[in-house]
């Protein structure tokens, strides 16, 4: 009976979290309310639940990953403040031209994310260039957010070697590093890019044939662009990003050190292009890092309380004993947690220690678990209630959910989930593939 009440309490907490997140209630408050319900229905001492279980996991996660959030946020702010991100977007715009505006948008955003630049910074930097190209080609503005999300929220952050948290956390916990599951990981990331672009162009071309074209966003101020002389050399802008990847994956340096080296190189190369003093850049970067990590900590703390209630053992046994390969359980769990929390970073941080280590004990290789978790975390994290979706729709041309979410759903939820299922199949057939 205690177990049943605990499971019901978990279901109520999950539904409440989804509803409150969709109503823009701060995730910290949402997480605390969820913890209260878990503790009461799970028979936990409230003080222990909040102080020991919740804050214990909250503080542990903050201590382990704050520097990673901080260095990543700083690199993003440096690229934003100096115009380096805009310079990369301009380069891709020149290379591909207006005819291939969606591909230019996706690739420029993806490369910056793979190099460690924040998803939000990339969306802000790439939109003005995308808008210019879409306008020239008379393509519907409502499709820009879909291209931005495909470039920032899928293949770039879940590829092997990426310094983004979706890839780093599973590698740290499972011990296989950022390149775990490398072969099938790159195949699945390539699948996302290729299938995503084919589907994107098919939907967009149909809309164009039906008479849709560019429309100016109402009530949105045009973001000022810098002149060519005020931007750093586009090719030099790749150097810090490449340095991050080399330091992380070839030299084997910690992600915090690798990203910090990228920050230093970016400052040395682009210092004269900065818009404000270094203190302002550091302050804004720190603020962004704190906002991002506290949101993740809130859900990780919720996961810490979950492991202490009777519903936890019931769910773990049900997932591990469900029909099919163990990796299918990993896919389903990560996808659901990602959708509930509206956060892929929270999903990897909750699922990897709770279920990943259990599956590892069954003999499934760490690289396979790592890659399935990482890919699965990038699917339902872009459901309509996700903060990133709302921001991208607003930044990407003041597009409403009704106008723009359909393309986002196709590119990130469906295509990325298909890639995660592909990974489950490939790793089940060839479990020892590097």
Tab-separated table of C-alpha atoms in Angstrom:
chain	number	residue	atom	x	y	z
A	1	UNK	CA	0.000	0.000	0.000
A	2	UNK	CA	2.855	2.381	0.855
A	3	UNK	CA	4.393	1.753	-2.564
A	4	UNK	CA	1.123	2.489	-4.373
A	5	UNK	CA	0.625	5.772	-2.491
A	6	UNK	CA	4.210	6.760	-3.314
A	7	UNK	CA	3.708	6.058	-7.036
A	8	UNK	CA	0.478	8.100	-7.021
A	9	UNK	CA	2.356	10.912	-5.289
A	10	UNK	CA	5.056	10.810	-7.949
A	11	UNK	CA	2.433	11.001	-10.694
A	12	UNK	CA	0.780	14.004	-9.019
A	13	UNK	CA	4.163	15.726	-8.569
A	14	UNK	CA	5.062	15.178	-12.217
A	15	UNK	CA	1.739	16.525	-13.507
A	16	UNK	CA	2.051	19.544	-11.201
A	17	UNK	CA	5.579	20.272	-12.437
A	18	UNK	CA	4.457	20.191	-16.078
A	19	UNK	CA	1.466	22.478	-15.426
A	20	UNK	CA	3.464	24.990	-13.385
A	21	UNK	CA	6.362	25.096	-15.861
A	22	UNK	CA	3.898	25.785	-18.685
A	23	UNK	CA	2.524	28.678	-16.594
A	24	UNK	CA	6.047	30.113	-16.218
A	25	UNK	CA	6.302	29.394	-12.484
A	26	UNK	CA	10.031	29.475	-11.538
A	27	UNK	CA	11.540	26.005	-11.743
A	28	UNK	CA	13.052	26.334	-8.255
A	29	UNK	CA	9.603	26.757	-6.689
A	30	UNK	CA	8.171	24.045	-8.932
A	31	UNK	CA	10.848	21.596	-7.820
A	32	UNK	CA	10.250	22.339	-4.132
A	33	UNK	CA	6.514	21.736	-4.455
A	34	UNK	CA	7.230	18.458	-6.217
A	35	UNK	CA	9.597	17.457	-3.411
A	36	UNK	CA	6.930	18.215	-0.797
A	37	UNK	CA	4.446	15.916	-2.525
A	38	UNK	CA	7.058	13.162	-2.938
A	39	UNK	CA	8.064	13.370	0.717
A	40	UNK	CA	4.517	13.355	2.110
A	41	UNK	CA	3.283	10.471	-0.067
A	42	UNK	CA	6.562	8.587	0.332
A	43	UNK	CA	6.510	8.684	4.117
A	44	UNK	CA	9.727	10.691	4.460
A	45	UNK	CA	10.607	13.012	7.302
A	46	UNK	CA	10.111	16.472	5.761
A	47	UNK	CA	13.257	17.937	7.287
A	48	UNK	CA	15.403	15.059	6.041
A	49	UNK	CA	13.738	15.150	2.630
A	50	UNK	CA	14.523	18.836	2.082
A	51	UNK	CA	17.837	19.203	3.927
A	52	UNK	CA	19.470	15.836	3.324
A	53	UNK	CA	18.002	14.424	0.109
A	54	UNK	CA	17.085	17.573	-1.814
A	55	UNK	CA	19.837	19.948	-0.740
A	56	UNK	CA	22.396	17.155	-0.640
A	57	UNK	CA	21.932	16.451	-4.351
A	58	UNK	CA	21.461	20.164	-5.122
A	59	UNK	CA	24.763	21.114	-3.480
A	60	UNK	CA	26.626	18.114	-4.902
A	61	UNK	CA	25.552	18.935	-8.467
A	62	UNK	CA	26.330	22.626	-8.017
A	63	UNK	CA	29.792	21.827	-6.685
A	64	UNK	CA	30.602	19.400	-9.494
A	65	UNK	CA	29.371	21.408	-12.460
A	66	UNK	CA	29.256	25.124	-11.640
A	67	UNK	CA	32.667	25.820	-13.164
A	68	UNK	CA	31.593	24.036	-16.342
A	69	UNK	CA	28.461	26.207	-16.540
A	70	UNK	CA	30.523	29.306	-15.746
A	71	UNK	CA	33.259	28.800	-18.342
A	72	UNK	CA	30.661	27.889	-20.985
A	73	UNK	CA	28.608	30.987	-20.203
A	74	UNK	CA	31.719	33.184	-20.315
A	75	UNK	CA	32.762	31.804	-23.694
A	76	UNK	CA	29.276	32.532	-24.994
A	77	UNK	CA	29.270	36.095	-23.657
A	78	UNK	CA	32.712	36.778	-25.143
A	79	UNK	CA	31.526	35.559	-28.555
A	80	UNK	CA	28.359	37.623	-28.241
A	81	UNK	CA	30.029	40.787	-26.943
A	82	UNK	CA	32.889	40.867	-29.450
A	83	UNK	CA	30.767	39.998	-32.489
A	84	UNK	CA	32.618	36.703	-33.035
A	85	UNK	CA	29.349	34.721	-33.104
A	86	UNK	CA	27.842	37.169	-35.605
A	87	UNK	CA	30.984	36.933	-37.728
A	88	UNK	CA	30.629	33.152	-38.034
A	89	UNK	CA	26.972	33.523	-39.005
A	90	UNK	CA	27.883	36.145	-41.635
A	91	UNK	CA	30.512	33.780	-43.099
A	92	UNK	CA	27.985	30.972	-43.545
A	93	UNK	CA	25.544	33.428	-45.043
A	94	UNK	CA	28.167	34.418	-47.644
A	95	UNK	CA	29.084	30.811	-48.406
A	96	UNK	CA	25.581	29.447	-48.867
A	97	UNK	CA	23.672	32.564	-49.888
A	98	UNK	CA	19.951	33.225	-49.640
A	99	UNK	CA	18.996	30.112	-51.630
A	100	UNK	CA	20.355	27.859	-48.892
A	101	UNK	CA	19.371	30.082	-45.960
A	102	UNK	CA	18.077	27.220	-43.738
A	103	UNK	CA	21.261	25.181	-44.177
A	104	UNK	CA	23.423	28.232	-43.450
A	105	UNK	CA	21.396	28.903	-40.295
A	106	UNK	CA	21.610	25.303	-39.049
A	107	UNK	CA	25.322	24.823	-39.734
A	108	UNK	CA	26.476	28.158	-38.300
A	109	UNK	CA	24.434	27.549	-35.136
A	110	UNK	CA	25.553	23.935	-34.863
A	111	UNK	CA	29.265	24.635	-35.199
A	112	UNK	CA	29.178	27.297	-32.502
A	113	UNK	CA	27.270	24.997	-30.119
A	114	UNK	CA	29.674	22.115	-30.780
A	115	UNK	CA	32.508	24.462	-29.892
A	116	UNK	CA	30.945	25.237	-26.511
A	117	UNK	CA	28.994	28.474	-27.081
A	118	UNK	CA	25.688	28.739	-25.177
A	119	UNK	CA	22.519	27.790	-27.075
A	120	UNK	CA	20.839	31.087	-26.171
A	121	UNK	CA	23.807	33.177	-27.322
A	122	UNK	CA	23.849	31.359	-30.656
A	123	UNK	CA	20.137	31.961	-31.227
A	124	UNK	CA	20.554	35.699	-30.577
A	125	UNK	CA	23.646	35.910	-32.820
A	126	UNK	CA	22.392	33.893	-35.771
A	127	UNK	CA	18.850	35.267	-36.104
A	128	UNK	CA	19.745	38.646	-37.712
A	129	UNK	CA	21.765	36.874	-40.427
A	130	UNK	CA	19.073	34.231	-40.915
A	131	UNK	CA	16.417	36.943	-41.188
A	132	UNK	CA	18.418	38.736	-43.866
A	133	UNK	CA	18.843	35.547	-45.919
A	134	UNK	CA	15.228	34.423	-45.520
A	135	UNK	CA	14.035	37.903	-46.486
A	136	UNK	CA	16.196	37.893	-49.645
A	137	UNK	CA	14.926	34.437	-50.615
A	138	UNK	CA	11.315	35.321	-49.654
A	139	UNK	CA	11.074	32.338	-47.292
A	140	UNK	CA	8.479	32.198	-44.460
A	141	UNK	CA	9.784	33.768	-41.262
A	142	UNK	CA	7.874	31.238	-39.142
A	143	UNK	CA	10.394	28.534	-40.066
A	144	UNK	CA	13.471	30.325	-38.657
A	145	UNK	CA	12.994	29.076	-35.050
A	146	UNK	CA	12.889	25.487	-36.368
A	147	UNK	CA	16.251	25.964	-38.078
A	148	UNK	CA	17.707	27.571	-34.945
A	149	UNK	CA	16.512	24.676	-32.759
A	150	UNK	CA	17.818	22.064	-35.185
A	151	UNK	CA	21.221	23.750	-35.136
A	152	UNK	CA	21.432	24.416	-31.403
A	153	UNK	CA	19.311	21.769	-29.696
A	154	UNK	CA	20.058	18.474	-31.405
A	155	UNK	CA	23.088	17.077	-33.264
A	156	UNK	CA	25.569	19.704	-32.036
A	157	UNK	CA	25.025	19.142	-28.319
A	158	UNK	CA	24.616	15.355	-28.387
A	159	UNK	CA	27.535	14.527	-30.689
A	160	UNK	CA	30.561	12.692	-29.264
A	161	UNK	CA	33.203	15.177	-28.161
A	162	UNK	CA	30.770	18.028	-27.509
A	163	UNK	CA	31.612	20.140	-24.428
A	164	UNK	CA	27.903	20.737	-23.746
A	165	UNK	CA	26.503	19.380	-20.475
A	166	UNK	CA	24.245	16.842	-22.242
A	167	UNK	CA	27.389	14.994	-23.331
A	168	UNK	CA	29.710	15.715	-20.409
A	169	UNK	CA	27.591	14.564	-17.433
A	170	UNK	CA	26.962	10.985	-18.665
A	171	UNK	CA	30.632	10.637	-19.587
A	172	UNK	CA	31.745	11.766	-16.134
A	173	UNK	CA	29.326	9.521	-14.244
A	174	UNK	CA	29.773	6.414	-16.405
A	175	UNK	CA	33.515	6.964	-16.809
A	176	UNK	CA	33.728	6.739	-20.607
A	177	UNK	CA	34.550	10.412	-21.258
A	178	UNK	CA	33.082	12.809	-23.837
A	179	UNK	CA	33.780	10.496	-26.809
A	180	UNK	CA	31.841	7.513	-25.436
A	181	UNK	CA	29.865	5.614	-28.067
A	182	UNK	CA	31.767	7.533	-30.726
A	183	UNK	CA	31.028	5.584	-33.940
A	184	UNK	CA	27.285	5.218	-33.586
A	185	UNK	CA	27.127	8.602	-31.895
A	186	UNK	CA	28.431	10.382	-34.997
A	187	UNK	CA	26.198	8.245	-37.222
A	188	UNK	CA	23.108	9.234	-35.219
A	189	UNK	CA	24.105	12.907	-35.130
A	190	UNK	CA	24.588	12.803	-38.904
A	191	UNK	CA	21.167	11.173	-39.179
A	192	UNK	CA	19.612	14.105	-37.299
A	193	UNK	CA	21.261	16.681	-39.555
A	194	UNK	CA	20.513	14.939	-42.872
A	195	UNK	CA	16.974	13.758	-42.122
A	196	UNK	CA	16.177	17.020	-40.374
A	197	UNK	CA	17.275	19.150	-43.329
A	198	UNK	CA	15.470	16.960	-45.883
A	199	UNK	CA	12.228	17.160	-43.891
A	200	UNK	CA	12.712	20.871	-43.227
A	201	UNK	CA	13.066	21.703	-46.930
A	202	UNK	CA	10.111	19.452	-47.833
A	203	UNK	CA	7.787	21.254	-45.399
A	204	UNK	CA	9.123	24.705	-46.254
A	205	UNK	CA	8.971	24.194	-50.029
A	206	UNK	CA	5.359	23.039	-49.719
A	207	UNK	CA	4.518	26.216	-47.808
A	208	UNK	CA	6.258	28.353	-50.452
A	209	UNK	CA	4.318	26.613	-53.228
A	210	UNK	CA	1.141	27.443	-51.340
A	211	UNK	CA	2.031	31.107	-51.551
A	212	UNK	CA	3.776	31.713	-48.225
A	213	UNK	CA	6.700	34.100	-48.121
A	214	UNK	CA	8.565	36.514	-45.878
A	215	UNK	CA	6.547	38.829	-43.636
A	216	UNK	CA	8.071	41.473	-41.400
A	217	UNK	CA	7.697	40.759	-37.669
A	218	UNK	CA	5.207	43.106	-36.041
A	219	UNK	CA	6.385	45.024	-32.992
A	220	UNK	CA	9.909	43.626	-33.086
A	221	UNK	CA	12.829	46.023	-33.132
A	222	UNK	CA	15.425	45.215	-35.759
A	223	UNK	CA	18.606	44.058	-34.064
A	224	UNK	CA	21.474	46.296	-35.150
A	225	UNK	CA	24.221	44.507	-37.045
A	226	UNK	CA	27.850	45.526	-37.008
A	227	UNK	CA	29.656	46.664	-40.108
A	228	UNK	CA	32.198	44.257	-41.602
A	229	UNK	CA	35.062	46.369	-40.177
A	230	UNK	CA	33.621	46.063	-36.685
A	231	UNK	CA	33.622	42.245	-36.773
A	232	UNK	CA	36.582	39.921	-36.111
A	233	UNK	CA	37.928	37.853	-38.991
A	234	UNK	CA	35.426	35.020	-39.495
A	235	UNK	CA	38.059	32.307	-39.873
A	236	UNK	CA	39.882	33.400	-36.713
A	237	UNK	CA	36.599	32.962	-34.826
A	238	UNK	CA	36.878	29.198	-35.233
A	239	UNK	CA	40.237	28.981	-33.427
A	240	UNK	CA	38.950	29.124	-29.808
A	241	UNK	CA	36.155	26.661	-30.623
A	242	UNK	CA	38.580	24.205	-32.223
A	243	UNK	CA	40.918	24.641	-29.251
A	244	UNK	CA	38.130	23.626	-26.857
A	245	UNK	CA	37.476	20.417	-28.811
A	246	UNK	CA	41.184	19.549	-29.080
A	247	UNK	CA	41.895	20.192	-25.401
A	248	UNK	CA	38.862	18.161	-24.325
A	249	UNK	CA	39.084	15.182	-26.659
A	250	UNK	CA	42.738	14.901	-27.729
A	251	UNK	CA	44.680	16.343	-24.809
A	252	UNK	CA	42.190	14.915	-22.319
A	253	UNK	CA	41.874	18.104	-20.266
A	254	UNK	CA	38.786	18.616	-18.066
A	255	UNK	CA	35.920	20.410	-19.792
A	256	UNK	CA	36.269	23.418	-17.461
A	257	UNK	CA	39.949	23.830	-18.340
A	258	UNK	CA	39.308	23.267	-22.046
A	259	UNK	CA	36.573	25.895	-22.161
A	260	UNK	CA	38.637	28.326	-20.089
A	261	UNK	CA	41.461	28.005	-22.632
A	262	UNK	CA	38.891	28.818	-25.319
A	263	UNK	CA	37.851	31.913	-23.327
A	264	UNK	CA	41.453	33.117	-23.018
A	265	UNK	CA	42.119	32.607	-26.736
A	266	UNK	CA	38.887	34.410	-27.616
A	267	UNK	CA	39.851	37.388	-25.461
A	268	UNK	CA	43.328	37.550	-26.980
A	269	UNK	CA	42.006	37.354	-30.537
A	270	UNK	CA	38.899	39.529	-30.231
A	271	UNK	CA	39.685	41.947	-27.379
A	272	UNK	CA	39.637	45.080	-29.519
A	273	UNK	CA	36.123	44.265	-30.768
A	274	UNK	CA	34.461	44.133	-27.345
A	275	UNK	CA	31.469	46.379	-26.613
A	276	UNK	CA	32.001	46.671	-22.857
A	277	UNK	CA	34.698	46.141	-20.240
A	278	UNK	CA	35.721	42.683	-19.087
A	279	UNK	CA	34.009	43.128	-15.723
A	280	UNK	CA	30.662	43.586	-17.480
A	281	UNK	CA	31.248	40.483	-19.630
A	282	UNK	CA	32.211	38.431	-16.574
A	283	UNK	CA	29.218	39.689	-14.559
A	284	UNK	CA	26.711	38.818	-17.279
A	285	UNK	CA	28.365	35.467	-17.891
A	286	UNK	CA	28.254	34.624	-14.188
A	287	UNK	CA	24.601	35.639	-13.972
A	288	UNK	CA	23.750	33.411	-16.936
A	289	UNK	CA	25.655	30.486	-15.428
A	290	UNK	CA	23.862	30.837	-12.090
A	291	UNK	CA	20.432	30.957	-13.727
A	292	UNK	CA	21.190	27.866	-15.800
A	293	UNK	CA	22.713	25.727	-13.057
A	294	UNK	CA	20.116	26.551	-10.381
A	295	UNK	CA	17.376	25.400	-12.751
A	296	UNK	CA	19.196	22.101	-13.248
A	297	UNK	CA	19.957	21.779	-9.512
A	298	UNK	CA	16.260	22.135	-8.687
A	299	UNK	CA	15.368	19.108	-10.786
A	300	UNK	CA	18.431	17.114	-9.706
A	301	UNK	CA	17.397	17.718	-6.090
A	302	UNK	CA	13.924	16.431	-6.980
A	303	UNK	CA	15.637	13.312	-8.320
A	304	UNK	CA	17.538	12.958	-5.055
A	305	UNK	CA	14.283	12.816	-3.108
A	306	UNK	CA	12.820	10.399	-5.652
A	307	UNK	CA	15.575	7.867	-4.904
A	308	UNK	CA	14.527	7.845	-1.233
A	309	UNK	CA	10.813	7.048	-1.690
A	310	UNK	CA	9.212	3.602	-2.257
A	311	UNK	CA	8.159	4.568	-5.806
A	312	UNK	CA	11.819	4.568	-6.846
A	313	UNK	CA	12.442	0.832	-6.398
A	314	UNK	CA	9.079	0.059	-8.007
A	315	UNK	CA	9.898	2.139	-11.101
A	316	UNK	CA	13.468	0.881	-11.456
A	317	UNK	CA	12.329	-2.752	-11.289
A	318	UNK	CA	9.536	-2.075	-13.775
A	319	UNK	CA	11.902	-0.357	-16.222
A	320	UNK	CA	14.652	-2.958	-15.968
A	321	UNK	CA	12.187	-5.818	-16.385
A	322	UNK	CA	10.153	-4.360	-19.233
A	323	UNK	CA	10.220	-6.293	-22.533
A	324	UNK	CA	13.045	-5.431	-24.877
A	325	UNK	CA	16.711	-4.513	-24.452
A	326	UNK	CA	17.852	-2.525	-21.388
A	327	UNK	CA	18.771	0.421	-23.610
A	328	UNK	CA	15.101	0.767	-24.553
A	329	UNK	CA	14.352	1.409	-20.876
A	330	UNK	CA	17.093	4.038	-20.852
A	331	UNK	CA	15.596	5.722	-23.925
A	332	UNK	CA	12.049	5.773	-22.536
A	333	UNK	CA	13.086	7.016	-19.101
A	334	UNK	CA	15.367	9.771	-20.362
A	335	UNK	CA	12.805	10.930	-22.917
A	336	UNK	CA	10.045	11.130	-20.300
A	337	UNK	CA	12.225	12.920	-17.712
A	338	UNK	CA	13.387	15.335	-20.404
A	339	UNK	CA	9.784	16.151	-21.283
A	340	UNK	CA	8.669	16.467	-17.662
A	341	UNK	CA	11.471	18.829	-16.672
A	342	UNK	CA	11.609	20.581	-20.083
A	343	UNK	CA	15.374	20.300	-19.725
A	344	UNK	CA	17.802	17.898	-21.363
A	345	UNK	CA	20.562	18.842	-18.929
A	346	UNK	CA	18.315	17.968	-15.986
A	347	UNK	CA	17.356	14.688	-17.658
A	348	UNK	CA	20.944	13.469	-18.077
A	349	UNK	CA	21.760	14.545	-14.526
A	350	UNK	CA	18.781	12.635	-13.075
A	351	UNK	CA	18.729	9.509	-15.245
A	352	UNK	CA	22.449	8.706	-15.485
A	353	UNK	CA	23.051	8.074	-11.754
A	354	UNK	CA	19.594	6.601	-11.132
A	355	UNK	CA	19.209	4.229	-14.105
A	356	UNK	CA	22.457	4.431	-16.072
A	357	UNK	CA	24.522	2.764	-13.362
A	358	UNK	CA	21.863	0.062	-12.924
A	359	UNK	CA	22.025	-0.801	-16.637
A	360	UNK	CA	25.824	-0.670	-16.530
A	361	UNK	CA	25.719	-3.360	-13.830
A	362	UNK	CA	23.802	-5.586	-16.287
A	363	UNK	CA	26.846	-5.612	-18.554
A	364	UNK	CA	25.762	-2.983	-21.089
A	365	UNK	CA	28.838	-0.957	-22.204
A	366	UNK	CA	29.162	2.532	-20.769
A	367	UNK	CA	29.527	4.107	-24.215
A	368	UNK	CA	26.202	2.663	-25.353
A	369	UNK	CA	24.366	3.912	-22.248
A	370	UNK	CA	26.052	7.312	-22.495
A	371	UNK	CA	25.107	7.879	-26.112
A	372	UNK	CA	21.487	6.716	-25.723
A	373	UNK	CA	21.005	8.984	-22.687
A	374	UNK	CA	22.551	11.971	-24.461
A	375	UNK	CA	20.504	11.525	-27.628
A	376	UNK	CA	17.273	10.845	-25.703
A	377	UNK	CA	17.729	13.962	-23.572
A	378	UNK	CA	17.507	16.161	-26.688
A	379	UNK	CA	14.040	15.060	-27.758
A	380	UNK	CA	11.190	16.059	-25.495
A	381	UNK	CA	13.188	18.846	-23.845
A	382	UNK	CA	11.736	21.045	-26.592
A	383	UNK	CA	8.077	20.441	-25.757
A	384	UNK	CA	5.865	23.581	-25.851
A	385	UNK	CA	6.404	24.374	-22.147
A	386	UNK	CA	10.218	24.509	-22.486
A	387	UNK	CA	11.750	27.908	-21.742
A	388	UNK	CA	14.223	27.498	-24.599
A	389	UNK	CA	11.363	27.044	-27.082
A	390	UNK	CA	9.601	30.197	-25.904
A	391	UNK	CA	12.838	32.187	-26.094
A	392	UNK	CA	13.752	30.908	-29.560
A	393	UNK	CA	10.284	31.647	-30.940
A	394	UNK	CA	10.546	35.191	-29.603
A	395	UNK	CA	14.142	35.793	-30.670
A	396	UNK	CA	13.643	34.033	-34.003
A	397	UNK	CA	11.292	36.615	-35.461
A	398	UNK	CA	8.507	37.089	-32.867
A	399	UNK	CA	6.843	33.851	-34.012
A	400	UNK	CA	3.885	32.395	-32.087
A	401	UNK	CA	3.727	28.773	-30.904
A	402	UNK	CA	0.937	28.173	-33.412
A	403	UNK	CA	3.055	29.483	-36.291
A	404	UNK	CA	6.467	28.085	-35.461
A	405	UNK	CA	6.266	25.175	-33.037
A	406	UNK	CA	5.273	22.609	-35.666
A	407	UNK	CA	8.689	22.824	-37.328
A	408	UNK	CA	10.491	22.791	-33.975
A	409	UNK	CA	8.569	19.648	-33.003
A	410	UNK	CA	9.522	17.913	-36.240
A	411	UNK	CA	13.199	18.871	-36.076
A	412	UNK	CA	13.931	18.237	-32.408
A	413	UNK	CA	11.308	15.985	-30.839
A	414	UNK	CA	10.602	13.592	-33.731
A	415	UNK	CA	13.911	13.500	-35.625
A	416	UNK	CA	16.066	13.436	-32.486
A	417	UNK	CA	13.914	10.709	-30.897
A	418	UNK	CA	14.229	8.684	-34.107
A	419	UNK	CA	18.009	9.019	-33.839
A	420	UNK	CA	17.918	7.887	-30.201
A	421	UNK	CA	15.907	4.800	-31.191
A	422	UNK	CA	18.406	4.165	-33.983
A	423	UNK	CA	21.146	4.243	-31.357
A	424	UNK	CA	19.233	1.710	-29.238
A	425	UNK	CA	19.020	-0.643	-32.231
A	426	UNK	CA	22.655	-0.217	-33.294
A	427	UNK	CA	24.112	-0.628	-29.802
A	428	UNK	CA	21.881	-3.629	-29.119
A	429	UNK	CA	23.127	-5.376	-32.270
A	430	UNK	CA	26.756	-4.224	-31.916
A	431	UNK	CA	27.181	-3.509	-28.161
A	432	UNK	CA	30.974	-3.315	-28.178
A	433	UNK	CA	31.316	-0.772	-30.979
A	434	UNK	CA	33.591	2.074	-29.765
